[in-house]
């Protein structure tokens, strides 16, 4: 499998996703995925699990059906100061944390200055490894500033497959601009499915099409190897023991 890593997936715990953690892991195993990140929505999203859900991942094994599991969260940027909706002691325990903006949590704002400020402030949080679906046209941004900060803070910019097929319609323009800037500035990106059922796990087809259109170098795509991903996570202070 060319891209054996998917770090943004949801389970029934999110309240609007439809398969369980075990079903997701088994599906991931069947399609040959090596690393699966399970990242349910943090508590501010309607229907999302409570904080306790994110504090008890020690109950789960590192590998399920041969797939290395990374236990994390898709946190919400909750204000334009860039605050997120998880206490620090939980953030620190997670394997991975995505930070995203969602319409039900933050009122969409058409002013790119304000949205960019929210992202840049959030990116000062060293527990965040991935900025989720920043191409969302509900929250326009200054792409150059976001990519510059991603390089400075060693944070991955996500190219979210769902943004091109199911949600956040109209994300292409910003995603292409972000990817181009990442290419020019050697900033790493991650492909994620944002699957809300197991059937979409590991599917990056629409995102790959977008990246092909700008001839994105493979070395800047973190999904190409587990070693590359784990090296990045080490740089972020996360040591994953998966053997
Ligand atoms: Zn999201
Ligand atoms: Zn998501």
GROMACS .gro file of C-alpha atoms and ligand atoms in nm:
model
  245
    1UNK     CA    1   0.000   0.000   0.000
    2UNK     CA    2   0.144   0.336  -0.103
    3UNK     CA    3  -0.014   0.534   0.181
    4UNK     CA    4  -0.044   0.291   0.476
    5UNK     CA    5  -0.137   0.552   0.737
    6UNK     CA    6  -0.467   0.722   0.816
    7UNK     CA    7  -0.465   0.942   1.125
    8UNK     CA    8  -0.808   1.106   1.113
    9UNK     CA    9  -1.103   0.872   1.164
   10UNK     CA   10  -1.415   0.871   1.377
   11UNK     CA   11  -1.612   0.603   1.564
   12UNK     CA   12  -1.969   0.587   1.693
   13UNK     CA   13  -1.838   0.775   1.997
   14UNK     CA   14  -1.847   1.096   1.788
   15UNK     CA   15  -2.225   1.074   1.777
   16UNK     CA   16  -2.251   1.122   1.399
   17UNK     CA   17  -2.021   0.839   1.286
   18UNK     CA   18  -2.139   0.486   1.240
   19UNK     CA   19  -1.883   0.214   1.310
   20UNK     CA   20  -1.699   0.104   1.622
   21UNK     CA   21  -1.330   0.123   1.702
   22UNK     CA   22  -1.299  -0.252   1.652
   23UNK     CA   23  -1.483  -0.243   1.317
   24UNK     CA   24  -1.257   0.041   1.206
   25UNK     CA   25  -0.942  -0.144   1.309
   26UNK     CA   26  -1.053  -0.465   1.138
   27UNK     CA   27  -1.140  -0.281   0.820
   28UNK     CA   28  -0.803  -0.102   0.830
   29UNK     CA   29  -0.633  -0.440   0.867
   30UNK     CA   30  -0.826  -0.587   0.574
   31UNK     CA   31  -0.719  -0.309   0.338
   32UNK     CA   32  -0.355  -0.331   0.449
   33UNK     CA   33  -0.327  -0.016   0.658
   34UNK     CA   34  -0.034  -0.020   0.901
   35UNK     CA   35  -0.127   0.274   1.127
   36UNK     CA   36  -0.475   0.391   1.220
   37UNK     CA   37  -0.538   0.707   1.417
   38UNK     CA   38  -0.869   0.717   1.596
   39UNK     CA   39  -0.963   1.078   1.655
   40UNK     CA   40  -1.314   1.133   1.776
   41UNK     CA   41  -1.443   1.484   1.819
   42UNK     CA   42  -1.356   1.663   2.142
   43UNK     CA   43  -1.647   1.751   2.376
   44UNK     CA   44  -1.759   2.085   2.224
   45UNK     CA   45  -1.902   1.917   1.913
   46UNK     CA   46  -2.269   1.820   1.948
   47UNK     CA   47  -2.291   1.447   2.023
   48UNK     CA   48  -1.920   1.412   2.101
   49UNK     CA   49  -1.795   1.201   2.393
   50UNK     CA   50  -1.710   1.349   2.730
   51UNK     CA   51  -1.359   1.419   2.850
   52UNK     CA   52  -1.334   1.083   3.026
   53UNK     CA   53  -1.338   0.908   2.689
   54UNK     CA   54  -1.006   1.069   2.598
   55UNK     CA   55  -0.849   1.003   2.936
   56UNK     CA   56  -0.884   0.625   2.938
   57UNK     CA   57  -0.710   0.508   2.621
   58UNK     CA   58  -0.473   0.303   2.836
   59UNK     CA   59  -0.753   0.042   2.833
   60UNK     CA   60  -0.678  -0.030   2.468
   61UNK     CA   61  -0.393  -0.226   2.307
   62UNK     CA   62  -0.130  -0.067   2.085
   63UNK     CA   63  -0.215  -0.313   1.807
   64UNK     CA   64  -0.553  -0.440   1.695
   65UNK     CA   65  -0.572  -0.693   1.412
   66UNK     CA   66  -0.208  -0.620   1.335
   67UNK     CA   67  -0.270  -0.246   1.291
   68UNK     CA   68  -0.078   0.001   1.507
   69UNK     CA   69  -0.336   0.217   1.677
   70UNK     CA   70  -0.276   0.580   1.763
   71UNK     CA   71  -0.525   0.708   2.017
   72UNK     CA   72  -0.605   1.072   1.977
   73UNK     CA   73  -0.862   1.339   1.931
   74UNK     CA   74  -0.987   1.593   1.680
   75UNK     CA   75  -0.994   1.892   1.909
   76UNK     CA   76  -1.195   2.204   1.839
   77UNK     CA   77  -1.047   2.548   1.817
   78UNK     CA   78  -1.313   2.715   2.029
   79UNK     CA   79  -1.232   3.086   1.999
   80UNK     CA   80  -1.033   3.329   1.794
   81UNK     CA   81  -0.755   3.323   2.052
   82UNK     CA   82  -0.685   2.966   1.939
   83UNK     CA   83  -0.792   2.789   2.257
   84UNK     CA   84  -0.896   2.424   2.229
   85UNK     CA   85  -1.146   2.217   2.422
   86UNK     CA   86  -0.932   1.964   2.609
   87UNK     CA   87  -0.747   2.016   2.937
   88UNK     CA   88  -0.370   2.006   2.918
   89UNK     CA   89  -0.333   1.685   3.117
   90UNK     CA   90  -0.543   1.499   2.858
   91UNK     CA   91  -0.373   1.664   2.559
   92UNK     CA   92  -0.036   1.546   2.686
   93UNK     CA   93  -0.148   1.184   2.717
   94UNK     CA   94  -0.280   1.149   2.361
   95UNK     CA   95  -0.072   0.990   2.084
   96UNK     CA   96  -0.196   1.246   1.833
   97UNK     CA   97  -0.404   1.559   1.836
   98UNK     CA   98  -0.564   1.734   1.541
   99UNK     CA   99  -0.696   2.088   1.582
  100UNK     CA  100  -0.985   2.191   1.356
  101UNK     CA  101  -1.250   2.457   1.322
  102UNK     CA  102  -1.612   2.340   1.299
  103UNK     CA  103  -1.922   2.544   1.224
  104UNK     CA  104  -2.126   2.407   1.518
  105UNK     CA  105  -1.854   2.518   1.761
  106UNK     CA  106  -1.724   2.842   1.611
  107UNK     CA  107  -1.947   3.081   1.425
  108UNK     CA  108  -1.804   3.103   1.071
  109UNK     CA  109  -1.616   3.425   1.015
  110UNK     CA  110  -1.541   3.561   0.670
  111UNK     CA  111  -1.247   3.768   0.791
  112UNK     CA  112  -0.923   3.581   0.710
  113UNK     CA  113  -0.730   3.796   0.959
  114UNK     CA  114  -0.937   3.665   1.248
  115UNK     CA  115  -0.939   3.300   1.136
  116UNK     CA  116  -0.566   3.304   1.070
  117UNK     CA  117  -0.502   3.451   1.413
  118UNK     CA  118  -0.702   3.165   1.569
  119UNK     CA  119  -0.494   2.902   1.386
  120UNK     CA  120  -0.161   3.071   1.457
  121UNK     CA  121  -0.240   3.100   1.828
  122UNK     CA  122  -0.351   2.736   1.839
  123UNK     CA  123  -0.025   2.632   1.671
  124UNK     CA  124   0.171   2.766   1.967
  125UNK     CA  125   0.031   2.464   2.152
  126UNK     CA  126   0.304   2.200   2.127
  127UNK     CA  127   0.052   1.918   2.180
  128UNK     CA  128  -0.099   1.978   1.836
  129UNK     CA  129   0.060   1.779   1.554
  130UNK     CA  130  -0.196   1.831   1.276
  131UNK     CA  131  -0.410   2.121   1.155
  132UNK     CA  132  -0.731   1.964   1.024
  133UNK     CA  133  -0.917   2.063   0.704
  134UNK     CA  134  -0.793   2.423   0.690
  135UNK     CA  135  -0.931   2.450   0.336
  136UNK     CA  136  -1.284   2.495   0.473
  137UNK     CA  137  -1.437   2.792   0.286
  138UNK     CA  138  -1.646   2.877   0.597
  139UNK     CA  139  -1.321   2.993   0.761
  140UNK     CA  140  -1.104   3.167   0.499
  141UNK     CA  141  -0.738   3.211   0.595
  142UNK     CA  142  -0.409   3.365   0.490
  143UNK     CA  143  -0.245   3.050   0.357
  144UNK     CA  144   0.112   3.189   0.358
  145UNK     CA  145   0.097   3.267   0.731
  146UNK     CA  146  -0.039   2.921   0.814
  147UNK     CA  147   0.232   2.739   0.618
  148UNK     CA  148   0.506   2.959   0.763
  149UNK     CA  149   0.389   2.878   1.114
  150UNK     CA  150   0.358   2.506   1.031
  151UNK     CA  151   0.724   2.506   0.929
  152UNK     CA  152   0.831   2.700   1.237
  153UNK     CA  153   0.640   2.473   1.477
  154UNK     CA  154   0.682   2.144   1.287
  155UNK     CA  155   0.306   2.086   1.247
  156UNK     CA  156   0.149   1.888   0.964
  157UNK     CA  157  -0.106   2.049   0.734
  158UNK     CA  158  -0.384   1.804   0.658
  159UNK     CA  159  -0.523   1.746   0.311
  160UNK     CA  160  -0.859   1.601   0.407
  161UNK     CA  161  -1.017   1.365   0.156
  162UNK     CA  162  -1.371   1.424   0.285
  163UNK     CA  163  -1.338   1.795   0.208
  164UNK     CA  164  -1.351   1.712  -0.164
  165UNK     CA  165  -1.634   1.461  -0.162
  166UNK     CA  166  -1.866   1.488   0.138
  167UNK     CA  167  -1.813   1.797   0.352
  168UNK     CA  168  -1.681   2.151   0.330
  169UNK     CA  169  -1.757   2.172  -0.041
  170UNK     CA  170  -1.540   2.437  -0.208
  171UNK     CA  171  -1.222   2.347  -0.021
  172UNK     CA  172  -1.013   2.278  -0.334
  173UNK     CA  173  -0.892   2.631  -0.396
  174UNK     CA  174  -0.744   2.679  -0.049
  175UNK     CA  175  -0.614   2.322  -0.030
  176UNK     CA  176  -0.429   2.362  -0.359
  177UNK     CA  177  -0.280   2.690  -0.241
  178UNK     CA  178  -0.176   2.536   0.091
  179UNK     CA  179  -0.020   2.234  -0.079
  180UNK     CA  180   0.169   2.453  -0.328
  181UNK     CA  181   0.309   2.664  -0.044
  182UNK     CA  182   0.406   2.349   0.146
  183UNK     CA  183   0.588   2.226  -0.165
  184UNK     CA  184   0.774   2.557  -0.209
  185UNK     CA  185   0.871   2.575   0.158
  186UNK     CA  186   0.937   2.203   0.223
  187UNK     CA  187   0.658   2.173   0.477
  188UNK     CA  188   0.522   1.824   0.544
  189UNK     CA  189   0.158   1.739   0.484
  190UNK     CA  190  -0.066   1.447   0.578
  191UNK     CA  191  -0.344   1.283   0.382
  192UNK     CA  192  -0.639   1.191   0.602
  193UNK     CA  193  -0.973   1.029   0.522
  194UNK     CA  194  -1.176   1.185   0.806
  195UNK     CA  195  -1.384   0.867   0.777
  196UNK     CA  196  -1.714   0.869   0.965
  197UNK     CA  197  -1.762   0.498   0.891
  198UNK     CA  198  -1.505   0.224   0.833
  199UNK     CA  199  -1.585   0.217   0.461
  200UNK     CA  200  -1.393   0.538   0.396
  201UNK     CA  201  -1.082   0.455   0.597
  202UNK     CA  202  -0.762   0.475   0.393
  203UNK     CA  203  -0.935   0.636   0.096
  204UNK     CA  204  -0.737   0.939  -0.016
  205UNK     CA  205  -0.828   0.929  -0.387
  206UNK     CA  206  -0.969   1.281  -0.413
  207UNK     CA  207  -0.686   1.430  -0.207
  208UNK     CA  208  -0.425   1.252  -0.419
  209UNK     CA  209  -0.584   1.394  -0.734
  210UNK     CA  210  -0.549   1.743  -0.591
  211UNK     CA  211  -0.184   1.681  -0.496
  212UNK     CA  212  -0.104   1.535  -0.839
  213UNK     CA  213  -0.231   1.856  -0.999
  214UNK     CA  214   0.053   2.045  -0.831
  215UNK     CA  215   0.309   1.764  -0.855
  216UNK     CA  216   0.352   1.736  -0.477
  217UNK     CA  217   0.680   1.562  -0.387
  218UNK     CA  218   0.626   1.225  -0.217
  219UNK     CA  219   0.890   1.301   0.047
  220UNK     CA  220   0.671   1.576   0.190
  221UNK     CA  221   0.374   1.340   0.233
  222UNK     CA  222   0.407   1.176   0.573
  223UNK     CA  223   0.170   0.886   0.495
  224UNK     CA  224   0.427   0.713   0.276
  225UNK     CA  225   0.605   0.539   0.564
  226UNK     CA  226   0.556   0.440   0.924
  227UNK     CA  227   0.923   0.520   0.997
  228UNK     CA  228   0.876   0.872   0.865
  229UNK     CA  229   0.563   0.918   1.076
  230UNK     CA  230   0.723   0.783   1.392
  231UNK     CA  231   1.029   1.001   1.340
  232UNK     CA  232   0.800   1.303   1.315
  233UNK     CA  233   0.614   1.197   1.631
  234UNK     CA  234   0.947   1.156   1.812
  235UNK     CA  235   1.035   1.512   1.716
  236UNK     CA  236   0.705   1.612   1.876
  237UNK     CA  237   0.793   1.424   2.196
  238UNK     CA  238   0.578   1.115   2.130
  239UNK     CA  239   0.755   0.781   2.152
  240UNK     CA  240   0.532   0.507   2.012
  241UNK     CA  241   0.627   0.153   2.118
  242UNK     CA  242   0.458  -0.074   1.868
  243UNK     CA  243   0.665  -0.389   1.871
  244LIG    ZN1  244  -1.340   1.803   1.143
  245LIG    ZN1  245  -1.303   1.467   1.160
   0.00000   0.00000   0.00000
